[in-house]
Amino acid sequence: MKSFLTSIQERVLLYDGSKGVMLQKRGLKGNEASESWNLSKPDEIKNLYNLYKQAGSDVIQTNTFPGNRVTLDKHRLGDKTYQVNFEGVKLAKEVAGDNTYVAASVGPTGMIMEPAGELSFDKAYDIFKEQLKAIEDAGADVVNFETFTDLNELRAAILAAKETTSLPIIASVTFNDNSRTLSGNSAEVCGIVCEALNVEVVGANCSGGPDSLLEPIKKMHGVVSIPLSVKANAGMPELVAGEAVYKQKPEQFSAYTKEYVEHGVRLIGGCCGTTPEFISALRKELNEIKVPNLELRSNTMIASAFSYLELSNKELSIEKLFINNDLRDVLKKGDFYSLLQDYKAAKMDCLFIDFGDMNVTFDVWEFISTISYLVKKPLIIKCDSLEIVDKILRYYPGRVGVVLSNTSNLSREQLKHYGALILNDKFEPSVQE
């Protein structure tokens, strides 16, 4: 069998559908963790995987979506985090055989990122790292981060995968009606940032029915060159006799397939409420569709968590902040708000911060949390300190532009690891990009 990455460049791959609804039909109770069945009812899980394979799925997704320790602790399963995830993948591999790929499903922690909540970037990273070890050990072909509503939590997951595994990455986000996440990240920003981090596939899932994800997919298609994925719900659920019921029919669901494929989708399946019948309907549609070539887009964009900016061949309004000795003391004291408040409502395309040769230690995570909250426009930096640049790029919830002079000792490979856009002193993309 060809590798997952080779296949997705050549054709549209068919994903599977929901696990929760199907398991509820088999007796899963409302207060029961679905992933616990990987250990207690493995035959039921294998049977479910097999139903999707028989329906035509090229890719089976594992029953491990909420399989992180934070979520499992709520069901007194935290000490079984490794086993739950390992078995979820192992069972899928046994069904997949040599003609179906296995994608390990990894969802968000359910916690809110700082400063609004209590989840730090580093804590999120460690939570994902634990789950990722189990799914790689079990032999997953790819990891699918899905249903994320905060881009920086997704970034923590992506970096955990990049730095601790060799798994290809699918990054999928869920959007509100305005094509923004619950945290305010636009579809374009999510696409730009994920592609810059070198994920193999980016896309959207859950949200509502297939009509609800067309706009976010089109927006992503306009800014990225990599394959897109989509997994919509079976419409919006209705409450019937106290239960959520999905009433959309498989043929209604699959009617959007051609339009998705025309806008860069190379991996399509179903999310909440979908069943093997929905996957069979998608297969029927895919068999009639000619797949267009992927289009190359510009990679000279930077982004904050909320907006993006094309840097090539454009007159820019750039606000400049030079960190002199007095401002270094402000950074050291942690008075980030007073440093940045003037730029909250500034009419600019982006903010340029020149740290010079500063090597003063300060709380970069708090600094990034403050700037992300106050300044909605993208960020460009210049700094000689490897430590400061590394932390800014690691924590910033977007894609940073980094001015790299001829005398700089910063590593291009390290900058690219974090998805930074390398610029010259005129704020132009480096010719070596």
Coordinates of C-alpha atoms in Angstrom, one line a residue, residues 126-399:
D126 CA 2.7 17.7 27.9
I127 CA -0.9 16.5 27.8
F128 CA -0.8 15.8 24.1
K129 CA 2.7 14.4 24.3
E130 CA 1.4 11.6 26.6
Q131 CA -1.4 10.6 24.3
L132 CA 0.8 10.8 21.2
K133 CA 3.3 8.3 22.5
A134 CA 0.6 5.6 22.8
I135 CA -0.8 6.1 19.3
E136 CA 2.6 6.1 17.6
D137 CA 3.7 3.0 19.6
A138 CA 0.5 1.3 18.4
G139 CA 1.3 2.0 14.7
A140 CA -1.1 4.8 13.6
D141 CA -0.4 6.0 10.0
V142 CA -1.3 9.6 10.8
V143 CA -2.6 11.7 13.7
N144 CA -5.8 13.8 13.3
F145 CA -6.1 16.7 15.7
E146 CA -9.8 17.6 15.3
T147 CA -12.6 19.8 16.7
F148 CA -10.2 22.4 18.1
T149 CA -11.6 25.8 18.9
D150 CA -8.4 27.6 20.0
L151 CA -5.6 27.9 17.5
N152 CA -2.9 28.1 20.2
E153 CA -4.0 24.8 21.8
L154 CA -3.9 23.3 18.3
R155 CA -0.4 24.7 17.9
A156 CA 0.7 23.0 21.2
A157 CA -0.7 19.7 19.9
I158 CA 1.1 20.1 16.5
L159 CA 4.4 20.9 18.1
A160 CA 4.1 18.0 20.4
A161 CA 3.6 15.7 17.4
K162 CA 6.4 17.3 15.4
E163 CA 8.9 17.1 18.3
T164 CA 8.1 13.8 19.8
T165 CA 6.8 11.6 16.9
S166 CA 7.3 11.0 13.2
L167 CA 3.5 11.0 12.5
P168 CA 2.1 12.9 9.6
I169 CA -0.4 15.5 10.9
I170 CA -4.0 16.4 10.0
A171 CA -5.1 19.6 11.8
S172 CA -8.8 20.2 11.8
V173 CA -10.8 23.1 13.4
T174 CA -14.4 23.7 14.2
F175 CA -16.0 27.0 13.3
N176 CA -19.0 29.2 14.2
D177 CA -21.3 30.7 11.5
N178 CA -18.9 33.5 10.9
S179 CA -16.1 31.2 9.9
R180 CA -14.2 31.9 13.1
T181 CA -13.5 29.6 16.0
L182 CA -14.9 30.1 19.5
S183 CA -11.6 31.8 20.2
G184 CA -12.0 34.2 17.3
N185 CA -9.5 32.6 14.9
S186 CA -10.4 33.0 11.3
A187 CA -10.4 30.1 8.8
E188 CA -7.7 31.8 6.8
V189 CA -5.5 32.3 9.9
C190 CA -5.9 28.7 10.9
G191 CA -4.9 27.5 7.4
I192 CA -1.9 29.8 7.2
V193 CA -0.5 28.9 10.6
C194 CA -1.0 25.2 10.3
E195 CA 0.6 25.1 6.8
A196 CA 3.5 27.2 8.1
L197 CA 4.0 24.5 10.8
N198 CA 4.3 21.9 8.1
V199 CA 1.2 19.9 8.8
E200 CA 0.3 17.6 5.9
V201 CA -3.4 18.4 5.9
V202 CA -5.5 21.2 7.3
G203 CA -9.3 21.4 7.4
A204 CA -12.6 21.7 9.3
N205 CA -14.9 19.4 11.1
C206 CA -18.1 19.2 13.2
S207 CA -19.7 22.7 13.4
G208 CA -23.0 22.0 11.6
G209 CA -24.1 20.2 8.4
P210 CA -22.0 20.2 5.2
D211 CA -23.4 23.6 4.2
S212 CA -21.9 25.1 7.3
L213 CA -18.3 24.2 6.4
L214 CA -18.3 25.3 2.8
E215 CA -17.3 28.9 3.6
P216 CA -14.4 28.0 6.0
I217 CA -13.1 25.5 3.5
K218 CA -13.3 28.0 0.7
K219 CA -11.4 30.6 2.8
M220 CA -8.7 28.0 3.6
H221 CA -8.5 27.0 0.0
G222 CA -7.7 30.6 -0.9
V223 CA -4.6 30.8 1.3
V224 CA -3.0 27.3 1.4
S225 CA -1.4 24.9 -1.0
I226 CA -1.7 21.7 1.0
P227 CA -4.7 19.2 0.9
L228 CA -7.8 20.1 2.9
S229 CA -10.0 17.8 4.9
V230 CA -13.6 18.1 5.9
K231 CA -15.9 16.2 8.2
A232 CA -19.3 17.8 8.7
N233 CA -22.1 16.7 11.0
A234 CA -25.3 15.1 9.7
G235 CA -27.0 18.5 9.9
M236 CA -28.0 20.2 13.2
P237 CA -29.5 17.8 15.8
E238 CA -33.1 18.2 17.0
L239 CA -34.3 17.3 20.5
V240 CA -36.8 14.4 20.2
A241 CA -38.1 12.8 23.4
G242 CA -35.1 14.2 25.3
E243 CA -32.6 12.8 22.8
A244 CA -30.5 14.6 20.1
V245 CA -31.6 13.3 16.7
Y246 CA -29.8 14.0 13.4
K247 CA -32.4 14.0 10.6
Q248 CA -30.3 14.8 7.6
K249 CA -30.3 12.0 5.0
P250 CA -27.2 10.5 3.5
E251 CA -28.0 11.7 0.0
Q252 CA -28.5 15.3 1.3
F253 CA -25.2 15.1 3.2
S254 CA -23.2 13.8 0.2
A255 CA -24.7 16.4 -2.2
Y256 CA -21.9 18.9 -1.3
T257 CA -19.0 16.5 -2.2
K258 CA -18.3 17.9 -5.6
E259 CA -18.1 21.5 -4.4
Y260 CA -15.7 20.5 -1.6
V261 CA -13.4 18.6 -4.0
E262 CA -13.4 21.6 -6.3
H263 CA -12.1 23.7 -3.4
G264 CA -9.1 21.6 -2.4
V265 CA -10.6 18.8 -0.2
R266 CA -8.6 15.6 -0.5
L267 CA -10.0 13.9 2.6
I268 CA -13.7 13.8 3.3
G269 CA -15.9 12.0 5.8
G270 CA -18.5 12.5 8.5
C271 CA -18.6 13.8 12.1
C272 CA -21.4 13.8 14.6
G273 CA -24.5 11.9 13.6
T274 CA -23.1 10.3 10.5
T275 CA -23.2 6.5 10.0
P276 CA -21.8 4.0 7.4
E277 CA -24.8 4.9 5.1
F278 CA -23.4 8.4 4.9
I279 CA -20.0 7.1 4.0
S280 CA -21.4 4.9 1.3
A281 CA -23.2 7.9 -0.1
L282 CA -19.9 9.9 -0.2
R283 CA -18.2 7.0 -2.0
K284 CA -20.9 7.0 -4.6
E285 CA -20.3 10.7 -5.2
L286 CA -16.5 10.4 -5.3
N287 CA -16.7 7.7 -7.9
E288 CA -18.2 10.3 -10.3
I289 CA -15.8 13.2 -9.6
K290 CA -12.7 14.2 -11.5
V291 CA -10.1 15.5 -9.0
P292 CA -8.5 18.8 -9.9
N293 CA -4.8 19.5 -9.2
L294 CA -3.9 21.3 -6.0
E295 CA -3.1 25.0 -6.5
L296 CA 0.0 26.7 -5.3
R297 CA -0.5 29.7 -3.1
S298 CA 1.8 32.4 -1.8
N299 CA 3.5 31.5 1.4
T300 CA 4.5 35.1 2.2
M301 CA 1.8 35.7 4.8
I302 CA 2.0 36.4 8.5
A303 CA -0.8 36.2 10.9
S304 CA -2.0 37.0 14.4
A305 CA -4.6 34.8 16.0
F306 CA -7.3 37.0 14.4
S307 CA -6.0 38.5 11.1
Y308 CA -3.4 37.9 8.3
L309 CA -1.3 40.0 6.0
E310 CA 0.3 39.4 2.7
L311 CA 3.8 40.9 2.7
S312 CA 4.9 40.6 -0.9
N313 CA 4.7 43.7 -3.2
K314 CA 2.6 45.8 -0.9
E315 CA 2.9 49.2 0.8
L316 CA 2.5 48.6 4.5
S317 CA 1.6 50.7 7.5
I318 CA 4.0 49.3 10.1
E319 CA 4.1 50.6 13.7
K320 CA 7.6 50.2 15.2
L321 CA 8.4 49.6 18.8
F322 CA 12.1 49.8 19.7
I323 CA 13.0 48.2 23.0
N324 CA 15.5 50.7 24.5
N325 CA 17.1 50.4 28.0
D326 CA 14.0 52.0 29.7
L327 CA 11.6 49.6 28.0
R328 CA 13.9 46.6 28.8
D329 CA 13.3 47.5 32.5
V330 CA 9.5 47.5 31.8
L331 CA 9.8 44.1 30.2
K332 CA 11.8 42.8 33.1
K333 CA 9.2 44.1 35.6
G334 CA 6.4 42.4 33.6
D335 CA 4.4 45.6 33.0
F336 CA 3.4 44.4 29.5
Y337 CA 0.1 46.2 29.3
S338 CA 1.6 49.7 29.7
L339 CA 4.2 48.7 27.0
L340 CA 1.6 47.6 24.5
Q341 CA -1.6 49.5 25.3
D342 CA -0.9 52.3 22.7
Y343 CA -1.0 49.7 19.9
K344 CA -4.4 48.3 20.9
A345 CA -6.3 50.6 18.6
A346 CA -3.5 51.7 16.3
K347 CA -4.3 52.0 12.6
M348 CA -1.6 49.7 11.2
D349 CA -1.1 46.6 9.1
C350 CA 1.2 45.0 11.6
L351 CA 3.5 45.7 14.6
F352 CA 7.3 45.5 14.4
I353 CA 9.2 45.0 17.7
D354 CA 12.9 45.4 17.6
F355 CA 14.5 43.9 20.7
G356 CA 18.0 44.7 19.5
D357 CA 20.7 42.8 21.4
M358 CA 18.6 42.5 24.5
N359 CA 19.3 39.5 26.7
V360 CA 17.3 40.5 29.7
T361 CA 15.2 37.6 31.1
F362 CA 11.4 38.2 31.2
D363 CA 8.2 36.2 31.2
V364 CA 7.8 35.6 27.5
W365 CA 4.6 33.5 27.9
E366 CA 2.9 36.4 29.8
F367 CA 4.2 38.9 27.3
I368 CA 2.7 36.8 24.4
S369 CA -0.6 36.4 26.2
T370 CA -0.8 40.1 26.7
I371 CA 0.2 41.1 23.1
S372 CA -2.2 38.4 21.7
Y373 CA -5.1 39.9 23.7
L374 CA -4.3 43.6 23.0
V375 CA -2.9 43.6 19.5
K376 CA -5.1 42.0 16.9
K377 CA -2.7 42.7 14.0
P378 CA 0.2 40.4 13.0
L379 CA 3.7 40.7 14.5
I380 CA 7.2 41.1 13.1
I381 CA 10.2 40.9 15.4
K382 CA 13.9 41.5 15.3
C383 CA 16.1 40.1 18.1
D384 CA 19.6 38.8 18.5
S385 CA 18.7 36.5 21.5
L386 CA 18.1 32.9 20.5
E387 CA 16.3 32.2 23.7
I388 CA 13.8 35.2 23.3
V389 CA 13.1 34.4 19.7
D390 CA 12.6 30.7 20.4
K391 CA 10.0 31.4 23.1
I392 CA 8.2 34.1 21.2
L393 CA 7.8 31.8 18.1
R394 CA 6.8 28.9 20.3
Y395 CA 4.1 30.7 22.2
Y396 CA 2.7 33.2 19.7
P397 CA -0.7 32.1 18.4
G398 CA 0.0 33.0 14.8
R399 CA 2.8 33.2 12.2

